[in-house]
Amino acid sequence: MDKTKLLKGILSFVKDIITWNLKGSRAYHIYLLVLLGLIMVGVCAYIVQFREGLAVTNMSNIVSWGFYISNFTFLVGVAAAAVMLILPSYIFNDKDLHKVVIIGEVVAVGALVMCMTFIFVDLGRPLQFWHLVPGPGELNFPSSILSWDIIVLNGYLVLNAMIPAYILYCHYQGKEPVGKYYKPFVFISIGWAVAIHMVTAFLYQGLPARPFWNNPLMGPRFLASAFAAGPAIISCVLYFINNRTTYKIEEAIFNKLRIIIVSAAVINLLMLFSEIFKEFYFPTHHSQSAVYLFFGLKGHNSLVPWIWTAIVINLAGTIVLAVKPKEGKFTVPALVLLIIGIWIEKGIGLIVPGLVPSPMGEITSYAPSGVELLITVGIVGLGMFVITMLLRPALIIEQKYEEEHGH
Amino acid sequence: MSDKKKQITRRSFLKTAAAATGTATIAGCSGGLLGSSEAFALEFQEYFKEHYRLMTDEERTDTIERLERLSEIKKNTTIDIDSTKPQENVLYGYAFNVTRCEGFMECVDACVKENNLDRESKNQYIRIFEMENGEMLPDQGDGKFFHQVPRKGHFYMGVQCFQCENPPCVKACPTKATWKEKDGIVVVDYDWCIGCRYCMAACPYWGRRFNWNQPQIPKKEVNKKQHYLGNRSRVRGMMEKCTFCIQRSRKGKVTACVEACPTGARVFGNLLDPDSEIRFVLKNKKVYRLKEDLGTDPKFWYFND
């Protein structure tokens, strides 16, 4: 009897979620169609890559990881950043941030979906991915850091999907969620968020073959840049929600996020400066990658404009956010600048120089090929689609619950 | 759960899966729409097969039979795949005489032919660097020289996989698709590799190669004497590397590069045999290895006359 009731409850929950996602204004439908179009572009490009092999990318035996892994690395940070909302709301009982925790978690789920898709499209033999699944396959745990990464990313996805699902389901039924059922997982997810980012940093940091990566600052710097870029993306999503929906977000929330972003961005820049000092005060053989990144080597300087742009817009974004002009109109552009800056610096500006010069001293240039760009577009479309599909019902449920319970 | 039990459950799972799909495929494709249904069935069984190290001897024979048959059906080439295991009391080592090498690249050519390397991407396991006298490391040299050799005031240094005793690539692989055999050779189970290329990033000697495209070898140039862990055919998306010509060395022969070298700069042999040439070199010459500071313990030494 109880079971059928639960089943009915879940069925109506799922049914309502689907209906809410399909209903909407004309603009919303166009937006969804655009996202689906992007996904289709990605799928078509992937079919080409699947048939021809990774030769359709611009990767080579020297630059063996490129745009996919760069984007993956950046997005792991975005996923981890949800913790900057969870931590203050659950540990310091911050009421303002508590209101937007679910939004942060939804963004994390979207980011994780993109991360995993980026890894998948980077595989040479995707059909063999089951070799990674313990049981039928063989996971090289604990020796391979990549196996750790697979575990922590999947675990984090489950945590960030299950916790909001439970809370929303309770709110949907007009009930208060029972703390003991989900709070332990919330605390686990806080540590787990740090873990996904540290482990991803260790993926690179643990390779003595690559002096540019083999650097103990990598993990902490990953966290700092993530805690700047992630909340910046969440802020942008919140601005969008605030302006385009009936769900209102208080100014205090934006201000708190701004303080988090600025602090993290300043720490990130300090660590970046520390790294630059180490590479250039007394350049060694191991500084070649940094020289390649910042100034170019033997005429190969495709990354130089990118990294300087990244540094300039990183600084500009941080300063604007720190001084907070009275006019709110500068905030969103500053956030966008900061996001792009960190995306360059931690994406392609981190991955490619780690691989160039090759261990045998060979230097080459890399820029993503058309197929790589199109697949990336498709994956970003997929991520936005997932976030939209989860966020829309979440906001409707939350708004109803707040109206009924007068928070 | 004990290891054995785990293996058995895994094995039975894979077998059931393979049998189920195999039957379905044979039933579905009996019309021959998708080429030969036999080839299709064989490929499905191949898809679900076990990691090479966990296969029983019987399963190894089965997969080799399937691979040989597939080559006959699809490429019309009769091949002979060997699965000789590491020999007792053998640990392979290699030495390179920097004084003698004159950069003729005969070794590279022989290696490409022996190991069925992709001709389209001009894949090569061996790189020869031309260095000015006074230089020390290959990354200061020129790996793309194209002129008459030997060049005055220069010397030549060959690099390939150094078959480390402590290989970073093996540690990195997420699926255990690459490992060090008892005789010291680091091998790849091509069919188990998923192509993530983490081993490539982990190798400090640039010893590993990825198949970005579908490898192409003219039919009459295919070396038909193959080893499962060596020169058998690869497909796009998997890693490969120098295996000290495992198909030759385990039969007691020297590698193709040693055989081809016109100047006698290359020495290959059993490090555990006190009378071997490699032991003579290690005992009587001043030898050094690349990037010793990384602790990878390569089994590849350089020496001067």
mmCIF file of C-alpha atoms in Angstrom, chain A residues 49-57 59-66 69 122-133 135-141 143-147 150 202-204 206-210 213 285-286 298 355 358-363, chain B residues 6 10 13-14 47-51 54 123 127 129 137-141 143-144 159 162 168 170-176 189-198 200-206 208-214 235-238 290-291 293-294:
data_model
loop_
_atom_site.group_PDB
_atom_site.id
_atom_site.type_symbol
_atom_site.label_atom_id
_atom_site.label_comp_id
_atom_site.label_asym_id
_atom_site.label_seq_id
_atom_site.Cartn_x
_atom_site.Cartn_y
_atom_site.Cartn_z
ATOM 1 C CA GLN A 49 35.257 11.700 -35.659
ATOM 2 C CA PHE A 50 34.006 8.219 -34.788
ATOM 3 C CA ARG A 51 34.341 7.042 -38.383
ATOM 4 C CA GLU A 52 37.650 8.683 -39.224
ATOM 5 C CA GLY A 53 39.351 8.398 -35.847
ATOM 6 C CA LEU A 54 40.915 11.159 -33.787
ATOM 7 C CA ALA A 55 42.951 12.080 -36.869
ATOM 8 C CA VAL A 56 40.206 14.622 -37.627
ATOM 9 C CA THR A 57 41.326 16.585 -34.578
ATOM 10 C CA MET A 59 45.973 16.585 -31.787
ATOM 11 C CA SER A 60 49.186 14.700 -32.495
ATOM 12 C CA ASN A 61 51.698 12.436 -30.826
ATOM 13 C CA ILE A 62 53.168 15.600 -29.285
ATOM 14 C CA VAL A 63 50.021 17.495 -28.297
ATOM 15 C CA SER A 64 48.192 14.316 -27.344
ATOM 16 C CA TRP A 65 45.527 16.105 -25.308
ATOM 17 C CA GLY A 66 43.874 19.221 -26.644
ATOM 18 C CA ILE A 69 40.690 17.817 -22.063
ATOM 19 C CA ASP A 122 38.426 12.186 -26.257
ATOM 20 C CA LEU A 123 38.649 8.380 -26.063
ATOM 21 C CA GLY A 124 40.264 6.650 -29.003
ATOM 22 C CA ARG A 125 37.997 3.641 -28.621
ATOM 23 C CA PRO A 126 34.780 4.766 -26.936
ATOM 24 C CA LEU A 127 33.058 1.414 -27.527
ATOM 25 C CA GLN A 128 35.565 -0.151 -25.183
ATOM 26 C CA PHE A 129 34.732 2.192 -22.300
ATOM 27 C CA TRP A 130 33.246 -0.733 -20.394
ATOM 28 C CA HIS A 131 36.808 -1.865 -19.762
ATOM 29 C CA LEU A 132 36.792 0.829 -17.083
ATOM 30 C CA VAL A 133 33.841 -0.619 -15.214
ATOM 31 C CA GLY A 135 33.436 -6.236 -12.744
ATOM 32 C CA PRO A 136 33.325 -6.828 -16.468
ATOM 33 C CA GLY A 137 36.265 -4.459 -16.867
ATOM 34 C CA GLU A 138 39.442 -3.736 -14.979
ATOM 35 C CA LEU A 139 39.850 -0.403 -13.180
ATOM 36 C CA ASN A 140 43.471 0.277 -12.271
ATOM 37 C CA PHE A 141 42.647 1.466 -8.772
ATOM 38 C CA SER A 143 47.447 3.101 -8.945
ATOM 39 C CA SER A 144 46.075 5.226 -11.780
ATOM 40 C CA ILE A 145 44.929 8.724 -10.860
ATOM 41 C CA LEU A 146 42.581 8.569 -13.821
ATOM 42 C CA SER A 147 40.748 5.723 -12.080
ATOM 43 C CA ILE A 150 36.430 8.402 -12.687
ATOM 44 C CA PHE A 202 46.777 15.307 -9.334
ATOM 45 C CA LEU A 203 46.088 13.787 -12.741
ATOM 46 C CA TYR A 204 48.573 16.320 -14.114
ATOM 47 C CA GLY A 206 51.541 13.373 -10.634
ATOM 48 C CA LEU A 207 53.510 13.249 -13.883
ATOM 49 C CA PRO A 208 57.254 13.880 -13.408
ATOM 50 C CA ALA A 209 57.530 13.527 -17.184
ATOM 51 C CA ARG A 210 55.881 16.951 -17.519
ATOM 52 C CA TRP A 213 52.454 20.151 -14.460
ATOM 53 C CA HIS A 285 65.455 23.625 -18.725
ATOM 54 C CA HIS A 286 62.113 22.947 -17.063
ATOM 55 C CA LYS A 298 61.185 28.927 -32.164
ATOM 56 C CA LEU A 355 52.836 18.696 -23.547
ATOM 57 C CA SER A 358 57.727 17.089 -25.975
ATOM 58 C CA PRO A 359 59.976 15.048 -23.674
ATOM 59 C CA MET A 360 62.335 14.864 -26.636
ATOM 60 C CA GLY A 361 62.336 18.638 -27.021
ATOM 61 C CA GLU A 362 60.091 18.937 -30.051
ATOM 62 C CA ILE A 363 57.953 22.028 -30.417
ATOM 63 C CA LYS B 6 35.893 -12.505 -8.990
ATOM 64 C CA ARG B 10 33.534 -11.798 -14.614
ATOM 65 C CA PHE B 13 29.410 -12.617 -17.395
ATOM 66 C CA LEU B 14 31.514 -11.888 -20.457
ATOM 67 C CA TYR B 47 34.535 -7.330 -28.530
ATOM 68 C CA PHE B 48 33.507 -9.149 -25.375
ATOM 69 C CA LYS B 49 36.770 -10.923 -24.758
ATOM 70 C CA GLU B 50 38.729 -10.770 -21.533
ATOM 71 C CA HIS B 51 41.856 -8.832 -20.638
ATOM 72 C CA LEU B 54 43.345 -12.834 -17.219
ATOM 73 C CA ASN B 123 54.677 5.998 -37.561
ATOM 74 C CA ARG B 127 63.881 8.389 -33.418
ATOM 75 C CA PHE B 129 68.631 12.747 -33.190
ATOM 76 C CA LEU B 137 70.562 15.310 -24.459
ATOM 77 C CA PRO B 138 68.463 14.459 -27.524
ATOM 78 C CA ASP B 139 66.169 17.411 -26.903
ATOM 79 C CA GLN B 140 69.048 19.674 -27.924
ATOM 80 C CA GLY B 141 69.460 17.751 -31.153
ATOM 81 C CA GLY B 143 65.221 14.799 -34.884
ATOM 82 C CA LYS B 144 64.207 15.721 -38.419
ATOM 83 C CA VAL B 159 65.765 6.842 -28.711
ATOM 84 C CA PHE B 162 63.412 2.321 -22.818
ATOM 85 C CA PRO B 168 55.233 5.586 -15.291
ATOM 86 C CA VAL B 170 51.933 1.364 -16.471
ATOM 87 C CA LYS B 171 51.093 3.258 -13.304
ATOM 88 C CA ALA B 172 48.994 5.740 -15.273
ATOM 89 C CA CYS B 173 46.870 3.370 -17.369
ATOM 90 C CA PRO B 174 43.301 3.339 -15.995
ATOM 91 C CA THR B 175 42.427 -0.098 -17.386
ATOM 92 C CA LYS B 176 45.679 -2.030 -16.788
ATOM 93 C CA ASP B 189 46.987 -5.290 -24.784
ATOM 94 C CA TYR B 190 45.771 -3.502 -27.907
ATOM 95 C CA ASP B 191 42.273 -4.855 -27.562
ATOM 96 C CA TRP B 192 41.936 -3.708 -23.961
ATOM 97 C CA CYS B 193 43.259 -0.172 -24.481
ATOM 98 C CA ILE B 194 40.526 2.471 -24.589
ATOM 99 C CA GLY B 195 42.740 5.170 -26.074
ATOM 100 C CA CYS B 196 42.709 7.770 -23.281
ATOM 101 C CA ARG B 197 46.416 8.578 -23.895
ATOM 102 C CA TYR B 198 47.234 9.122 -20.223
ATOM 103 C CA MET B 200 51.525 9.108 -23.365
ATOM 104 C CA ALA B 201 51.411 12.072 -21.040
ATOM 105 C CA ALA B 202 53.134 10.041 -18.337
ATOM 106 C CA CYS B 203 56.075 8.840 -20.450
ATOM 107 C CA PRO B 204 59.185 11.011 -19.946
ATOM 108 C CA TYR B 205 60.885 9.525 -23.021
ATOM 109 C CA TRP B 206 58.144 9.987 -25.606
ATOM 110 C CA ARG B 208 54.519 5.630 -26.874
ATOM 111 C CA ARG B 209 52.513 6.157 -30.061
ATOM 112 C CA PHE B 210 48.806 6.578 -30.682
ATOM 113 C CA ASN B 211 46.893 5.474 -33.776
ATOM 114 C CA TRP B 212 45.153 8.687 -34.765
ATOM 115 C CA ASN B 213 43.979 7.166 -38.056
ATOM 116 C CA GLN B 214 43.282 3.640 -39.255
ATOM 117 C CA VAL B 235 43.241 -0.305 -35.362
ATOM 118 C CA ARG B 236 42.690 3.412 -34.917
ATOM 119 C CA GLY B 237 42.314 4.687 -31.378
ATOM 120 C CA MET B 238 44.745 2.420 -29.566
ATOM 121 C CA LEU B 290 68.576 9.431 -19.916
ATOM 122 C CA LYS B 291 66.723 11.297 -17.166
ATOM 123 C CA ASP B 293 66.717 11.658 -11.887
ATOM 124 C CA LEU B 294 63.139 10.553 -12.600
#
